[in-house]
mmCIF file of N, CA and C in Angstrom:
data_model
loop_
_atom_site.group_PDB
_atom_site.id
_atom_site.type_symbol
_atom_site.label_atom_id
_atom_site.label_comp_id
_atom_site.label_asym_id
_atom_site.label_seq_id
_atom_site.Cartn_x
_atom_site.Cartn_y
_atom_site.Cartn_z
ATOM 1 N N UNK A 324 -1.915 3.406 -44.967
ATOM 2 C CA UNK A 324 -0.822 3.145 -44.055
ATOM 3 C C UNK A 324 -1.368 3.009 -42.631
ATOM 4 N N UNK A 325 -0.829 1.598 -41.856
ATOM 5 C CA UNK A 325 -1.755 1.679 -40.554
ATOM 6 C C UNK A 325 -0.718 2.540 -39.542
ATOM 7 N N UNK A 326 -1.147 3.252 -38.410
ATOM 8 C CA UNK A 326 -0.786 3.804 -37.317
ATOM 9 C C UNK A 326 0.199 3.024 -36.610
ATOM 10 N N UNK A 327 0.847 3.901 -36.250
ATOM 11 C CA UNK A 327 1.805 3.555 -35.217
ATOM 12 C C UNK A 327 2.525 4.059 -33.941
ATOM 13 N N UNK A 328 2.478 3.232 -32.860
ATOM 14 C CA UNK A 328 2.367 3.150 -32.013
ATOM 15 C C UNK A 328 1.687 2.934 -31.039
ATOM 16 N N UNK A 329 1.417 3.052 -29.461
ATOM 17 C CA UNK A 329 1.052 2.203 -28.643
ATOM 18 C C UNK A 329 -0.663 2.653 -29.279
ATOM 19 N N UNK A 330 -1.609 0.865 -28.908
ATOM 20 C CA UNK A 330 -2.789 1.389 -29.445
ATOM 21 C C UNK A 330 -3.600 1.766 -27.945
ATOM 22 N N UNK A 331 -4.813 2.619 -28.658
ATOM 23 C CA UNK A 331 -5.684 3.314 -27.192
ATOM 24 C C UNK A 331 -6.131 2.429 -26.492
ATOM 25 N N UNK A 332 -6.021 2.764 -25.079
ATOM 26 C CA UNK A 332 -6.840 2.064 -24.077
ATOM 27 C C UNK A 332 -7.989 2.247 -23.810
ATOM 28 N N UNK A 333 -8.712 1.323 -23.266
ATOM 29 C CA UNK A 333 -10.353 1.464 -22.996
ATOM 30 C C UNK A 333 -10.495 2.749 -22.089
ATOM 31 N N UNK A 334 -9.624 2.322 -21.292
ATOM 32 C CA UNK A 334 -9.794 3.553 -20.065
ATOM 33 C C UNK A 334 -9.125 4.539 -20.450
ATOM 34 N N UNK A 335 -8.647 5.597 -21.046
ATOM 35 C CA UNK A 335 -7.828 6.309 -21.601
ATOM 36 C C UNK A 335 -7.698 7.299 -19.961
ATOM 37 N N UNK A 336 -6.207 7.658 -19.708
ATOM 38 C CA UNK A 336 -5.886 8.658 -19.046
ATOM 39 C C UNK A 336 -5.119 9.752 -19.174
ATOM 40 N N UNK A 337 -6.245 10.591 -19.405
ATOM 41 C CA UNK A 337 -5.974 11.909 -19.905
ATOM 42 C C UNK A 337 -5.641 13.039 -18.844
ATOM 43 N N UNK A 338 -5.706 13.073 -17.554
ATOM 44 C CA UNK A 338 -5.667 13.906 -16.596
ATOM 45 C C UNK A 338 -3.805 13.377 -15.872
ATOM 46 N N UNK A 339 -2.920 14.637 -15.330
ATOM 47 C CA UNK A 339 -2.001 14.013 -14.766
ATOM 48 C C UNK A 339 -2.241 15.160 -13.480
ATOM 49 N N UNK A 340 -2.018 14.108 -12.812
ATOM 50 C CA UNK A 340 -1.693 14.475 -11.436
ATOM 51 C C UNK A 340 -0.239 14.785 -10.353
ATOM 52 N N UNK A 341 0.337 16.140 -10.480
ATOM 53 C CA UNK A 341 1.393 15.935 -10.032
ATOM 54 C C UNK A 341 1.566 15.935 -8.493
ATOM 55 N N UNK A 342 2.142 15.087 -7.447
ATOM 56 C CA UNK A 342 1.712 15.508 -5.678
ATOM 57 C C UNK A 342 3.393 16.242 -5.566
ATOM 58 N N UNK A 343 3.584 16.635 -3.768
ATOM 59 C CA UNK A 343 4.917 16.584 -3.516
ATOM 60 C C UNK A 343 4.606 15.868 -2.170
ATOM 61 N N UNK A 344 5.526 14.816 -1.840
ATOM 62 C CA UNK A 344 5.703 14.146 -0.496
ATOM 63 C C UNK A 344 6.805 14.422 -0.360
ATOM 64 N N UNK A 345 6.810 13.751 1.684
ATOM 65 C CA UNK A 345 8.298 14.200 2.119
ATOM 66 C C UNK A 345 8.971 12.582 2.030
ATOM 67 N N UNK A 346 10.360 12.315 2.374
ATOM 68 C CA UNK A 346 11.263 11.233 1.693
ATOM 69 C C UNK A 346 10.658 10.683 2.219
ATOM 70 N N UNK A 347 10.071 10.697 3.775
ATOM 71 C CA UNK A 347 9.694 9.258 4.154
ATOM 72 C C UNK A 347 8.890 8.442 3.360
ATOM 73 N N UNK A 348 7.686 9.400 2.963
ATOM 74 C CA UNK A 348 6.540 8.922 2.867
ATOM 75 C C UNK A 348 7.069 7.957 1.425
ATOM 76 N N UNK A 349 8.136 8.888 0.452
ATOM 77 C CA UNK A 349 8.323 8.249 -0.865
ATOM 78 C C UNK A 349 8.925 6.912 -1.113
ATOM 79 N N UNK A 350 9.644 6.974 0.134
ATOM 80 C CA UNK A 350 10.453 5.475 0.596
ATOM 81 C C UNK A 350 9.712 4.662 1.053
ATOM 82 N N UNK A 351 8.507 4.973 2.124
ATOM 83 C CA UNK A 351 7.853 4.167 1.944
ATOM 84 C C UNK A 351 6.788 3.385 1.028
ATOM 85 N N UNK A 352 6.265 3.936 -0.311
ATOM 86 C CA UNK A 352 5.785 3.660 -1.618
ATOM 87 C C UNK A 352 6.512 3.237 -2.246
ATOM 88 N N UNK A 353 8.359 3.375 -2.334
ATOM 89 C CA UNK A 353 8.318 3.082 -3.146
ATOM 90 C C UNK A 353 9.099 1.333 -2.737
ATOM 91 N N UNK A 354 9.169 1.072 -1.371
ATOM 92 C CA UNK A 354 9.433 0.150 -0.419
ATOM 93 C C UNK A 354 8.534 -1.020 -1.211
ATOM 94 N N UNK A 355 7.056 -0.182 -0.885
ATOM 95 C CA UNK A 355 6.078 -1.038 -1.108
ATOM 96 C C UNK A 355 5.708 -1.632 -2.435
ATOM 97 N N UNK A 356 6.233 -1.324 -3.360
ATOM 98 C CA UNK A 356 5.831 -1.288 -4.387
ATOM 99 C C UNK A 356 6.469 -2.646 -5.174
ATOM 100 N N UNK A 357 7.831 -1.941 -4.273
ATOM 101 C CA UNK A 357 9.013 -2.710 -4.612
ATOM 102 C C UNK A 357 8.910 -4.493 -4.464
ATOM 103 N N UNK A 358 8.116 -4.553 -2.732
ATOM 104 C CA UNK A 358 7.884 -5.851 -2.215
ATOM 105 C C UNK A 358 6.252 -6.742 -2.740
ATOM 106 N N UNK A 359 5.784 -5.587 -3.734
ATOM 107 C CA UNK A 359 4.863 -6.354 -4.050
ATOM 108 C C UNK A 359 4.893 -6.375 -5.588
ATOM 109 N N UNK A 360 5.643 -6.171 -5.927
ATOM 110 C CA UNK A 360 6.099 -5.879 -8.122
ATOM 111 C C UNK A 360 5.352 -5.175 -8.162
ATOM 112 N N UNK A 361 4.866 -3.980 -8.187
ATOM 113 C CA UNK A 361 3.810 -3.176 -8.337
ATOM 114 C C UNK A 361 4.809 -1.487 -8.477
ATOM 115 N N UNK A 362 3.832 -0.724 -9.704
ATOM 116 C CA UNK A 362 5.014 0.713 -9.897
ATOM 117 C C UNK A 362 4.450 1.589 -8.916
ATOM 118 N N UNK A 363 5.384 2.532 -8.857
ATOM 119 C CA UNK A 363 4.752 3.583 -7.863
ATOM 120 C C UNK A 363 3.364 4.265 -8.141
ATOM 121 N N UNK A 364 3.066 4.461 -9.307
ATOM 122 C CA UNK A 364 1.926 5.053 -9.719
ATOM 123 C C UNK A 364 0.835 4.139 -9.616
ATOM 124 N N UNK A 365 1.108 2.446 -9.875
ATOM 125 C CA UNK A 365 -0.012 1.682 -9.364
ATOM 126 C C UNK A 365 -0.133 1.424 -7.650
ATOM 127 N N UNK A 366 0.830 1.845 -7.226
ATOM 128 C CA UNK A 366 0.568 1.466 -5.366
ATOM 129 C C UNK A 366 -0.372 3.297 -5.487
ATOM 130 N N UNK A 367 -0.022 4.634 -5.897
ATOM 131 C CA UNK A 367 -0.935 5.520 -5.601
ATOM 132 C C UNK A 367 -2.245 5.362 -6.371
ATOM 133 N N UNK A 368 -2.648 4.590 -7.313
ATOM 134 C CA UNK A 368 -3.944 4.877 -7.934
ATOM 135 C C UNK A 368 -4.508 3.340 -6.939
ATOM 136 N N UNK A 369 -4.046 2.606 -6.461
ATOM 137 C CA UNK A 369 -4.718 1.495 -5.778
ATOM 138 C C UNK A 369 -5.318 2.335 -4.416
ATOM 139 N N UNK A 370 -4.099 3.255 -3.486
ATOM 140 C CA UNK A 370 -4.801 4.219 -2.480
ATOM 141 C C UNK A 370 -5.868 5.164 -3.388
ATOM 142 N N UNK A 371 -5.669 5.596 -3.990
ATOM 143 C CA UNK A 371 -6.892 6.371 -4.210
ATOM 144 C C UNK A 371 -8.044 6.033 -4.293
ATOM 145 N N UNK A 372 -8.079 4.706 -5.172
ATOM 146 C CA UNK A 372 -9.221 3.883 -5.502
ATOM 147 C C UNK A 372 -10.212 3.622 -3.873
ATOM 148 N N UNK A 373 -9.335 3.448 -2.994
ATOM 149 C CA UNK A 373 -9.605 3.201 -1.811
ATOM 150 C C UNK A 373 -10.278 4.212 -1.138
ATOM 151 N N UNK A 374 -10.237 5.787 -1.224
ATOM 152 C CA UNK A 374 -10.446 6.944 -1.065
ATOM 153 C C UNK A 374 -12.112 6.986 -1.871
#
């Protein structure tokens, strides 16, 4: 019987990261995110990458 559901990714992400921001900052991510089709979690792993 084959498996089911989503199959593994190359990059597998196993670590979660929870932050707390204040509204501004969240409005502004999620502003941004918004104006570029991009999810909130890809506008924070693109800053990090940057870091």
């Amino acid at each position: 019987m084959a498996k089911i559901g989503r199959p593994k990714s190359e990059n597998e992400k196993k670590k979660v990261l929870s932050i707390r921001v204040e509204d501004s900052m969240y409005k502004c991510i999620c502003d941004y995110a918004r104006k570029h089709k991009m999810t909130v979690t890809e506008v924070v792993l693109q800053g990090l990458e940057k870091f």
